[in-house]
Amino acid sequence: MQLHYKKIGEGAPFIILHGLFGSGDNWQSFARNLSANNFSVYLVDLRNHGHSPHADAHNYITMSEDVVALIEQQHLEQPIILGHSMGGKVAMQLAIDHPDLLSKIIVVDIAPYAYPLHHQKIIDALNAVDVQLIPTRGEAEKKLGEQIADNGTRQFLLKNLFWKADNQLAWRFNLSVIEKDIAEVGAATESETPIEVATMFVKGEQSDYIDETKFESIKKTFPRAELVVIKNAGHWVHADNPNELLKAVLEFVSPKT
């Protein structure tokens, strides 16, 4: 699969992988600031998201192999991978399966252990928006609002709505396959063999996706892992406190003396 991506800047290769129902564009502002530090930043749309192709399978092995194909197609040498949430799981799977391919990984607000299903409310709300019949974006937002009270979440989802044809809206993500494979999104990305890739886990201070009390168990899989907590941030760390996240990322990727 040839994933869609945008490249920003020139320098060492740096790949950013978005979360569920997102796209590379969610990280555009962050990527511009990062690229000013001599990085070629690749904002990738994972399969079944954004402008990338749709496919019948949606799991971490297939998604990580898609990224491997991109690395090989673009002849990227030892890229740094940053992944948020679902994208963080993809980054971890990539490090497990292809540790020699990467330089470092940055895992934003997700851990390698399994998570219980918790996206059903969003999936139900999206299914309630019949894009075959709804004529305007405003009507779509109104329908989403019946089940999703948080305006930020609604706007995040609505970024995926586009005009497929005149008077025909559609979602960019492949909702039917994501719903079918939603258990895969919560699956563990763990290895019996320690993965020696340098890894930074980033936790949003106000988020409970990473349990700090379990970090020693995380280090059984990623023994070179370190944990950074970003203050005044929830799960969407890059939106809540982009400056502190950028500072932590640059400190992690800078050569150590």
PDB file of C-alpha atoms in Angstrom:
ATOM      1  CA  MET A   1       0.000   0.000   0.000  1.00  0.00           C
ATOM      2  CA  GLN A   2       1.255   3.473  -0.879  1.00  0.00           C
ATOM      3  CA  LEU A   3       0.370   5.744   1.991  1.00  0.00           C
ATOM      4  CA  HIS A   4      -0.426   9.394   1.403  1.00  0.00           C
ATOM      5  CA  TYR A   5       1.948  11.824   3.110  1.00  0.00           C
ATOM      6  CA  LYS A   6       3.051  15.445   3.175  1.00  0.00           C
ATOM      7  CA  LYS A   7       6.713  16.329   3.507  1.00  0.00           C
ATOM      8  CA  ILE A   8       7.703  19.482   5.381  1.00  0.00           C
ATOM      9  CA  GLY A   9      11.292  20.745   5.629  1.00  0.00           C
ATOM     10  CA  GLU A  10      14.697  19.318   4.818  1.00  0.00           C
ATOM     11  CA  GLY A  11      17.029  17.312   7.003  1.00  0.00           C
ATOM     12  CA  ALA A  12      17.001  14.099   8.993  1.00  0.00           C
ATOM     13  CA  PRO A  13      13.866  11.984   8.336  1.00  0.00           C
ATOM     14  CA  PHE A  14      11.141  12.234  10.955  1.00  0.00           C
ATOM     15  CA  ILE A  15       7.807  10.424  10.502  1.00  0.00           C
ATOM     16  CA  ILE A  16       4.632  11.389  12.390  1.00  0.00           C
ATOM     17  CA  LEU A  17       1.738   8.921  12.726  1.00  0.00           C
ATOM     18  CA  HIS A  18      -1.696  10.174  13.823  1.00  0.00           C
ATOM     19  CA  GLY A  19      -4.336   8.577  16.017  1.00  0.00           C
ATOM     20  CA  LEU A  20      -7.698   6.939  15.363  1.00  0.00           C
ATOM     21  CA  PHE A  21     -10.091   8.987  13.169  1.00  0.00           C
ATOM     22  CA  GLY A  22      -7.285  11.484  12.544  1.00  0.00           C
ATOM     23  CA  SER A  23      -4.892  12.283   9.713  1.00  0.00           C
ATOM     24  CA  GLY A  24      -1.440  13.698   9.201  1.00  0.00           C
ATOM     25  CA  ASP A  25      -2.934  17.178   8.916  1.00  0.00           C
ATOM     26  CA  ASN A  26      -3.732  17.093  12.653  1.00  0.00           C
ATOM     27  CA  TRP A  27       0.010  17.510  13.248  1.00  0.00           C
ATOM     28  CA  GLN A  28       0.728  20.164  10.600  1.00  0.00           C
ATOM     29  CA  SER A  29       1.533  23.070  12.944  1.00  0.00           C
ATOM     30  CA  PHE A  30       3.730  20.875  15.112  1.00  0.00           C
ATOM     31  CA  ALA A  31       5.517  19.543  12.014  1.00  0.00           C
ATOM     32  CA  ARG A  32       6.318  23.033  10.760  1.00  0.00           C
ATOM     33  CA  ASN A  33       7.937  23.958  14.067  1.00  0.00           C
ATOM     34  CA  LEU A  34       9.787  20.647  14.191  1.00  0.00           C
ATOM     35  CA  SER A  35      11.058  21.008  10.612  1.00  0.00           C
ATOM     36  CA  ALA A  36      12.740  24.314  11.551  1.00  0.00           C
ATOM     37  CA  ASN A  37      15.220  22.159  13.495  1.00  0.00           C
ATOM     38  CA  ASN A  38      16.667  20.506  10.376  1.00  0.00           C
ATOM     39  CA  PHE A  39      14.182  17.681   9.956  1.00  0.00           C
ATOM     40  CA  SER A  40      12.316  16.387   6.930  1.00  0.00           C
ATOM     41  CA  VAL A  41       8.964  15.701   8.545  1.00  0.00           C
ATOM     42  CA  TYR A  42       6.660  13.172   6.883  1.00  0.00           C
ATOM     43  CA  LEU A  43       3.029  13.620   7.918  1.00  0.00           C
ATOM     44  CA  VAL A  44       1.527  10.246   7.093  1.00  0.00           C
ATOM     45  CA  ASP A  45      -2.103   9.228   6.656  1.00  0.00           C
ATOM     46  CA  LEU A  46      -2.391   5.657   7.933  1.00  0.00           C
ATOM     47  CA  ARG A  47      -4.504   3.147   6.007  1.00  0.00           C
ATOM     48  CA  ASN A  48      -8.265   3.734   6.172  1.00  0.00           C
ATOM     49  CA  HIS A  49      -7.606   7.370   7.161  1.00  0.00           C
ATOM     50  CA  GLY A  50      -7.120  10.686   5.412  1.00  0.00           C
ATOM     51  CA  HIS A  51      -6.104  10.435   1.761  1.00  0.00           C
ATOM     52  CA  SER A  52      -4.538   6.970   2.079  1.00  0.00           C
ATOM     53  CA  PRO A  53      -6.194   3.918   0.493  1.00  0.00           C
ATOM     54  CA  HIS A  54      -8.906   1.944   2.228  1.00  0.00           C
ATOM     55  CA  ALA A  55      -8.316  -1.738   2.926  1.00  0.00           C
ATOM     56  CA  ASP A  56     -10.163  -4.631   4.526  1.00  0.00           C
ATOM     57  CA  ALA A  57      -7.684  -5.211   7.369  1.00  0.00           C
ATOM     58  CA  HIS A  58      -6.943  -2.706  10.119  1.00  0.00           C
ATOM     59  CA  ASN A  59      -4.407  -3.969  12.639  1.00  0.00           C
ATOM     60  CA  TYR A  60      -0.977  -3.000  13.880  1.00  0.00           C
ATOM     61  CA  ILE A  61       1.006  -5.513  11.839  1.00  0.00           C
ATOM     62  CA  THR A  62      -0.526  -4.366   8.539  1.00  0.00           C
ATOM     63  CA  MET A  63      -0.276  -0.686   9.483  1.00  0.00           C
ATOM     64  CA  SER A  64       3.375  -0.997  10.511  1.00  0.00           C
ATOM     65  CA  GLU A  65       4.205  -2.818   7.267  1.00  0.00           C
ATOM     66  CA  ASP A  66       2.587   0.065   5.357  1.00  0.00           C
ATOM     67  CA  VAL A  67       5.022   2.427   7.065  1.00  0.00           C
ATOM     68  CA  VAL A  68       7.939   0.099   6.282  1.00  0.00           C
ATOM     69  CA  ALA A  69       6.937   0.298   2.618  1.00  0.00           C
ATOM     70  CA  LEU A  70       6.945   4.101   2.825  1.00  0.00           C
ATOM     71  CA  ILE A  71      10.392   4.119   4.437  1.00  0.00           C
ATOM     72  CA  GLU A  72      11.727   1.880   1.669  1.00  0.00           C
ATOM     73  CA  GLN A  73       9.998   3.790  -1.135  1.00  0.00           C
ATOM     74  CA  GLN A  74      11.407   7.106   0.070  1.00  0.00           C
ATOM     75  CA  HIS A  75      14.850   5.620   0.879  1.00  0.00           C
ATOM     76  CA  LEU A  76      14.729   6.979   4.422  1.00  0.00           C
ATOM     77  CA  GLU A  77      17.705   6.039   6.547  1.00  0.00           C
ATOM     78  CA  GLN A  78      17.107   5.440  10.250  1.00  0.00           C
ATOM     79  CA  PRO A  79      14.065   7.715  10.600  1.00  0.00           C
ATOM     80  CA  ILE A  80      12.718   8.865  13.931  1.00  0.00           C
ATOM     81  CA  ILE A  81       9.076   7.807  14.365  1.00  0.00           C
ATOM     82  CA  LEU A  82       6.575   9.721  16.474  1.00  0.00           C
ATOM     83  CA  GLY A  83       3.158   8.154  16.909  1.00  0.00           C
ATOM     84  CA  HIS A  84       0.144   9.434  18.809  1.00  0.00           C
ATOM     85  CA  SER A  85      -2.361   7.007  20.337  1.00  0.00           C
ATOM     86  CA  MET A  86      -3.128   4.468  17.566  1.00  0.00           C
ATOM     87  CA  GLY A  87      -0.108   5.830  15.700  1.00  0.00           C
ATOM     88  CA  GLY A  88       1.995   5.207  18.795  1.00  0.00           C
ATOM     89  CA  LYS A  89       0.961   1.568  18.713  1.00  0.00           C
ATOM     90  CA  VAL A  90       1.997   1.431  15.055  1.00  0.00           C
ATOM     91  CA  ALA A  91       5.383   2.911  15.989  1.00  0.00           C
ATOM     92  CA  MET A  92       5.857   0.296  18.720  1.00  0.00           C
ATOM     93  CA  GLN A  93       4.884  -2.550  16.377  1.00  0.00           C
ATOM     94  CA  LEU A  94       7.340  -1.234  13.816  1.00  0.00           C
ATOM     95  CA  ALA A  95      10.104  -1.185  16.443  1.00  0.00           C
ATOM     96  CA  ILE A  96       9.228  -4.752  17.459  1.00  0.00           C
ATOM     97  CA  ASP A  97       9.242  -6.113  13.905  1.00  0.00           C
ATOM     98  CA  HIS A  98      11.998  -3.941  12.392  1.00  0.00           C
ATOM     99  CA  PRO A  99      14.201  -2.554  15.190  1.00  0.00           C
ATOM    100  CA  ASP A 100      17.184  -1.973  12.883  1.00  0.00           C
ATOM    101  CA  LEU A 101      15.129   0.193  10.534  1.00  0.00           C
ATOM    102  CA  LEU A 102      14.588   3.015  13.031  1.00  0.00           C
ATOM    103  CA  SER A 103      16.647   5.521  14.955  1.00  0.00           C
ATOM    104  CA  LYS A 104      14.297   6.336  17.832  1.00  0.00           C
ATOM    105  CA  ILE A 105      10.581   6.216  18.558  1.00  0.00           C
ATOM    106  CA  ILE A 106       8.389   8.660  20.452  1.00  0.00           C
ATOM    107  CA  VAL A 107       5.103   7.239  21.723  1.00  0.00           C
ATOM    108  CA  VAL A 108       2.572   9.921  22.611  1.00  0.00           C
ATOM    109  CA  ASP A 109      -0.037   9.081  25.247  1.00  0.00           C
ATOM    110  CA  ILE A 110      -0.419   5.360  24.702  1.00  0.00           C
ATOM    111  CA  ALA A 111       1.252   2.251  26.165  1.00  0.00           C
ATOM    112  CA  PRO A 112       1.998  -1.210  24.741  1.00  0.00           C
ATOM    113  CA  TYR A 113      -0.585  -3.014  26.872  1.00  0.00           C
ATOM    114  CA  ALA A 114      -4.132  -3.775  25.713  1.00  0.00           C
ATOM    115  CA  TYR A 115      -6.954  -1.298  26.239  1.00  0.00           C
ATOM    116  CA  PRO A 116     -10.647  -2.063  26.754  1.00  0.00           C
ATOM    117  CA  LEU A 117     -12.991  -1.009  23.971  1.00  0.00           C
ATOM    118  CA  HIS A 118     -14.045   2.583  24.518  1.00  0.00           C
ATOM    119  CA  HIS A 119     -14.757   4.082  21.088  1.00  0.00           C
ATOM    120  CA  GLN A 120     -18.234   2.640  20.597  1.00  0.00           C
ATOM    121  CA  LYS A 121     -19.983   5.898  21.495  1.00  0.00           C
ATOM    122  CA  ILE A 122     -18.082   7.746  18.767  1.00  0.00           C
ATOM    123  CA  ILE A 123     -18.701   4.972  16.246  1.00  0.00           C
ATOM    124  CA  ASP A 124     -22.429   5.007  17.043  1.00  0.00           C
ATOM    125  CA  ALA A 125     -22.507   8.792  16.629  1.00  0.00           C
ATOM    126  CA  LEU A 126     -20.718   8.591  13.286  1.00  0.00           C
ATOM    127  CA  ASN A 127     -23.060   5.856  12.054  1.00  0.00           C
ATOM    128  CA  ALA A 128     -26.000   8.080  12.976  1.00  0.00           C
ATOM    129  CA  VAL A 129     -24.750  10.676  10.480  1.00  0.00           C
ATOM    130  CA  ASP A 130     -26.192   9.333   7.218  1.00  0.00           C
ATOM    131  CA  VAL A 131     -23.904  11.101   4.760  1.00  0.00           C
ATOM    132  CA  GLN A 132     -26.006   9.752   1.891  1.00  0.00           C
ATOM    133  CA  LEU A 133     -28.891  11.932   3.025  1.00  0.00           C
ATOM    134  CA  ILE A 134     -27.439  14.842   5.023  1.00  0.00           C
ATOM    135  CA  PRO A 135     -27.015  17.800   2.630  1.00  0.00           C
ATOM    136  CA  THR A 136     -24.729  20.136   4.604  1.00  0.00           C
ATOM    137  CA  ARG A 137     -21.811  20.089   7.029  1.00  0.00           C
ATOM    138  CA  GLY A 138     -23.967  22.029   9.465  1.00  0.00           C
ATOM    139  CA  GLU A 139     -26.564  19.267   9.480  1.00  0.00           C
ATOM    140  CA  ALA A 140     -23.817  16.704  10.030  1.00  0.00           C
ATOM    141  CA  GLU A 141     -22.491  18.660  13.013  1.00  0.00           C
ATOM    142  CA  LYS A 142     -25.992  18.982  14.446  1.00  0.00           C
ATOM    143  CA  LYS A 143     -26.509  15.221  14.151  1.00  0.00           C
ATOM    144  CA  LEU A 144     -23.148  14.476  15.792  1.00  0.00           C
ATOM    145  CA  GLY A 145     -24.054  16.883  18.577  1.00  0.00           C
ATOM    146  CA  GLU A 146     -26.986  14.693  19.543  1.00  0.00           C
ATOM    147  CA  GLN A 147     -24.541  12.094  20.877  1.00  0.00           C
ATOM    148  CA  ILE A 148     -21.212  13.925  21.284  1.00  0.00           C
ATOM    149  CA  ALA A 149     -21.439  16.900  23.638  1.00  0.00           C
ATOM    150  CA  ASP A 150     -17.767  17.888  23.499  1.00  0.00           C
ATOM    151  CA  ASN A 151     -17.250  20.492  20.772  1.00  0.00           C
ATOM    152  CA  GLY A 152     -13.537  19.713  20.381  1.00  0.00           C
ATOM    153  CA  THR A 153     -14.263  16.051  19.645  1.00  0.00           C
ATOM    154  CA  ARG A 154     -16.977  17.014  17.153  1.00  0.00           C
ATOM    155  CA  GLN A 155     -14.694  19.403  15.294  1.00  0.00           C
ATOM    156  CA  PHE A 156     -11.908  16.792  15.231  1.00  0.00           C
ATOM    157  CA  LEU A 157     -14.257  14.274  13.612  1.00  0.00           C
ATOM    158  CA  LEU A 158     -15.783  16.805  11.203  1.00  0.00           C
ATOM    159  CA  LYS A 159     -12.339  17.496   9.723  1.00  0.00           C
ATOM    160  CA  ASN A 160     -12.784  14.120   8.021  1.00  0.00           C
ATOM    161  CA  LEU A 161     -15.954  15.176   6.189  1.00  0.00           C
ATOM    162  CA  PHE A 162     -15.526  16.111   2.518  1.00  0.00           C
ATOM    163  CA  TRP A 163     -17.550  16.621  -0.643  1.00  0.00           C
ATOM    164  CA  LYS A 164     -17.222  13.384  -2.590  1.00  0.00           C
ATOM    165  CA  ALA A 165     -19.382  14.836  -5.367  1.00  0.00           C
ATOM    166  CA  ASP A 166     -21.859  17.676  -5.810  1.00  0.00           C
ATOM    167  CA  ASN A 167     -24.285  17.492  -2.897  1.00  0.00           C
ATOM    168  CA  GLN A 168     -22.643  14.268  -1.656  1.00  0.00           C
ATOM    169  CA  LEU A 169     -20.733  14.249   1.626  1.00  0.00           C
ATOM    170  CA  ALA A 170     -18.495  11.373   2.748  1.00  0.00           C
ATOM    171  CA  TRP A 171     -16.069  10.453   5.520  1.00  0.00           C
ATOM    172  CA  ARG A 172     -12.407  10.160   4.631  1.00  0.00           C
ATOM    173  CA  PHE A 173     -11.901   7.351   7.144  1.00  0.00           C
ATOM    174  CA  ASN A 174     -13.163   3.849   6.398  1.00  0.00           C
ATOM    175  CA  LEU A 175     -15.779   3.683   9.138  1.00  0.00           C
ATOM    176  CA  SER A 176     -17.097   0.199   8.335  1.00  0.00           C
ATOM    177  CA  VAL A 177     -13.661  -1.470   8.522  1.00  0.00           C
ATOM    178  CA  ILE A 178     -12.602   0.505  11.607  1.00  0.00           C
ATOM    179  CA  GLU A 179     -15.818  -0.581  13.321  1.00  0.00           C
ATOM    180  CA  LYS A 180     -15.247  -4.204  12.272  1.00  0.00           C
ATOM    181  CA  ASP A 181     -11.673  -4.193  13.567  1.00  0.00           C
ATOM    182  CA  ILE A 182     -12.066  -1.829  16.515  1.00  0.00           C
ATOM    183  CA  ALA A 183     -10.837  -4.524  18.921  1.00  0.00           C
ATOM    184  CA  GLU A 184      -7.522  -4.476  17.010  1.00  0.00           C
ATOM    185  CA  VAL A 185      -7.110  -0.773  17.848  1.00  0.00           C
ATOM    186  CA  GLY A 186      -7.035  -1.665  21.543  1.00  0.00           C
ATOM    187  CA  ALA A 187      -4.754  -4.666  21.093  1.00  0.00           C
ATOM    188  CA  ALA A 188      -1.403  -4.971  22.859  1.00  0.00           C
ATOM    189  CA  THR A 189       1.892  -4.306  21.103  1.00  0.00           C
ATOM    190  CA  GLU A 190       4.243  -6.297  23.286  1.00  0.00           C
ATOM    191  CA  SER A 191       7.205  -8.555  22.655  1.00  0.00           C
ATOM    192  CA  GLU A 192       8.766 -11.416  24.590  1.00  0.00           C
ATOM    193  CA  THR A 193      12.136 -10.154  23.368  1.00  0.00           C
ATOM    194  CA  PRO A 194      13.284  -6.752  24.713  1.00  0.00           C
ATOM    195  CA  ILE A 195      13.331  -4.053  22.030  1.00  0.00           C
ATOM    196  CA  GLU A 196      16.503  -1.991  22.293  1.00  0.00           C
ATOM    197  CA  VAL A 197      15.296   0.982  20.236  1.00  0.00           C
ATOM    198  CA  ALA A 198      15.626   4.235  22.190  1.00  0.00           C
ATOM    199  CA  THR A 199      12.059   5.153  23.148  1.00  0.00           C
ATOM    200  CA  MET A 200      10.366   8.097  24.807  1.00  0.00           C
ATOM    201  CA  PHE A 201       6.827   7.710  26.127  1.00  0.00           C
ATOM    202  CA  VAL A 202       4.970  11.001  26.458  1.00  0.00           C
ATOM    203  CA  LYS A 203       2.048  11.235  28.863  1.00  0.00           C
ATOM    204  CA  GLY A 204      -0.446  14.071  28.965  1.00  0.00           C
ATOM    205  CA  GLU A 205      -0.653  15.068  32.625  1.00  0.00           C
ATOM    206  CA  GLN A 206      -4.459  15.019  32.586  1.00  0.00           C
ATOM    207  CA  SER A 207      -4.757  11.793  30.583  1.00  0.00           C
ATOM    208  CA  ASP A 208      -5.070   8.273  31.984  1.00  0.00           C
ATOM    209  CA  TYR A 209      -3.886   6.431  28.865  1.00  0.00           C
ATOM    210  CA  ILE A 210      -0.464   5.784  30.430  1.00  0.00           C
ATOM    211  CA  ASP A 211      -0.452   4.432  33.969  1.00  0.00           C
ATOM    212  CA  GLU A 212       2.776   5.667  35.540  1.00  0.00           C
ATOM    213  CA  THR A 213       2.633   2.862  38.125  1.00  0.00           C
ATOM    214  CA  LYS A 214       2.983   0.348  35.274  1.00  0.00           C
ATOM    215  CA  PHE A 215       5.978   1.983  33.625  1.00  0.00           C
ATOM    216  CA  GLU A 216       8.438  -0.608  34.928  1.00  0.00           C
ATOM    217  CA  SER A 217       6.383  -3.291  33.153  1.00  0.00           C
ATOM    218  CA  ILE A 218       6.565  -1.215  29.954  1.00  0.00           C
ATOM    219  CA  LYS A 219      10.348  -1.231  30.289  1.00  0.00           C
ATOM    220  CA  LYS A 220      10.346  -5.019  30.105  1.00  0.00           C
ATOM    221  CA  THR A 221       9.452  -4.619  26.426  1.00  0.00           C
ATOM    222  CA  PHE A 222      11.270  -1.303  25.861  1.00  0.00           C
ATOM    223  CA  PRO A 223      14.197  -1.326  28.327  1.00  0.00           C
ATOM    224  CA  ARG A 224      15.632   1.935  26.969  1.00  0.00           C
ATOM    225  CA  ALA A 225      12.339   3.752  27.518  1.00  0.00           C
ATOM    226  CA  GLU A 226      11.978   7.019  29.370  1.00  0.00           C
ATOM    227  CA  LEU A 227       8.781   8.759  30.431  1.00  0.00           C
ATOM    228  CA  VAL A 228       8.043  12.460  30.062  1.00  0.00           C
ATOM    229  CA  VAL A 229       4.878  14.038  31.452  1.00  0.00           C
ATOM    230  CA  ILE A 230       3.595  17.136  29.647  1.00  0.00           C
ATOM    231  CA  LYS A 231       1.797  19.499  32.011  1.00  0.00           C
ATOM    232  CA  ASN A 232      -1.553  21.086  31.165  1.00  0.00           C
ATOM    233  CA  ALA A 233      -2.264  18.444  28.525  1.00  0.00           C
ATOM    234  CA  GLY A 234      -4.771  15.674  28.052  1.00  0.00           C
ATOM    235  CA  HIS A 235      -4.747  12.928  25.432  1.00  0.00           C
ATOM    236  CA  TRP A 236      -4.302  15.395  22.552  1.00  0.00           C
ATOM    237  CA  VAL A 237      -0.918  16.518  23.837  1.00  0.00           C
ATOM    238  CA  HIS A 238       0.107  18.190  20.563  1.00  0.00           C
ATOM    239  CA  ALA A 239      -2.985  20.411  20.656  1.00  0.00           C
ATOM    240  CA  ASP A 240      -3.025  21.100  24.401  1.00  0.00           C
ATOM    241  CA  ASN A 241       0.637  21.979  24.941  1.00  0.00           C
ATOM    242  CA  PRO A 242       2.569  21.873  21.643  1.00  0.00           C
ATOM    243  CA  ASN A 243       5.475  23.988  22.885  1.00  0.00           C
ATOM    244  CA  GLU A 244       6.311  21.695  25.796  1.00  0.00           C
ATOM    245  CA  LEU A 245       5.909  18.639  23.585  1.00  0.00           C
ATOM    246  CA  LEU A 246       8.267  20.098  20.985  1.00  0.00           C
ATOM    247  CA  LYS A 247      10.791  20.924  23.702  1.00  0.00           C
ATOM    248  CA  ALA A 248      10.664  17.332  25.033  1.00  0.00           C
ATOM    249  CA  VAL A 249      10.954  15.845  21.532  1.00  0.00           C
ATOM    250  CA  LEU A 250      13.957  17.987  20.579  1.00  0.00           C
ATOM    251  CA  GLU A 251      15.723  17.143  23.836  1.00  0.00           C
ATOM    252  CA  PHE A 252      15.146  13.431  23.241  1.00  0.00           C
ATOM    253  CA  VAL A 253      16.316  13.370  19.615  1.00  0.00           C
ATOM    254  CA  SER A 254      19.352  15.623  20.127  1.00  0.00           C
ATOM    255  CA  PRO A 255      22.670  13.747  20.139  1.00  0.00           C
ATOM    256  CA  LYS A 256      23.754  13.050  23.698  1.00  0.00           C
ATOM    257  CA  THR A 257      27.238  14.169  24.659  1.00  0.00           C
TER     258      THR A 257
END
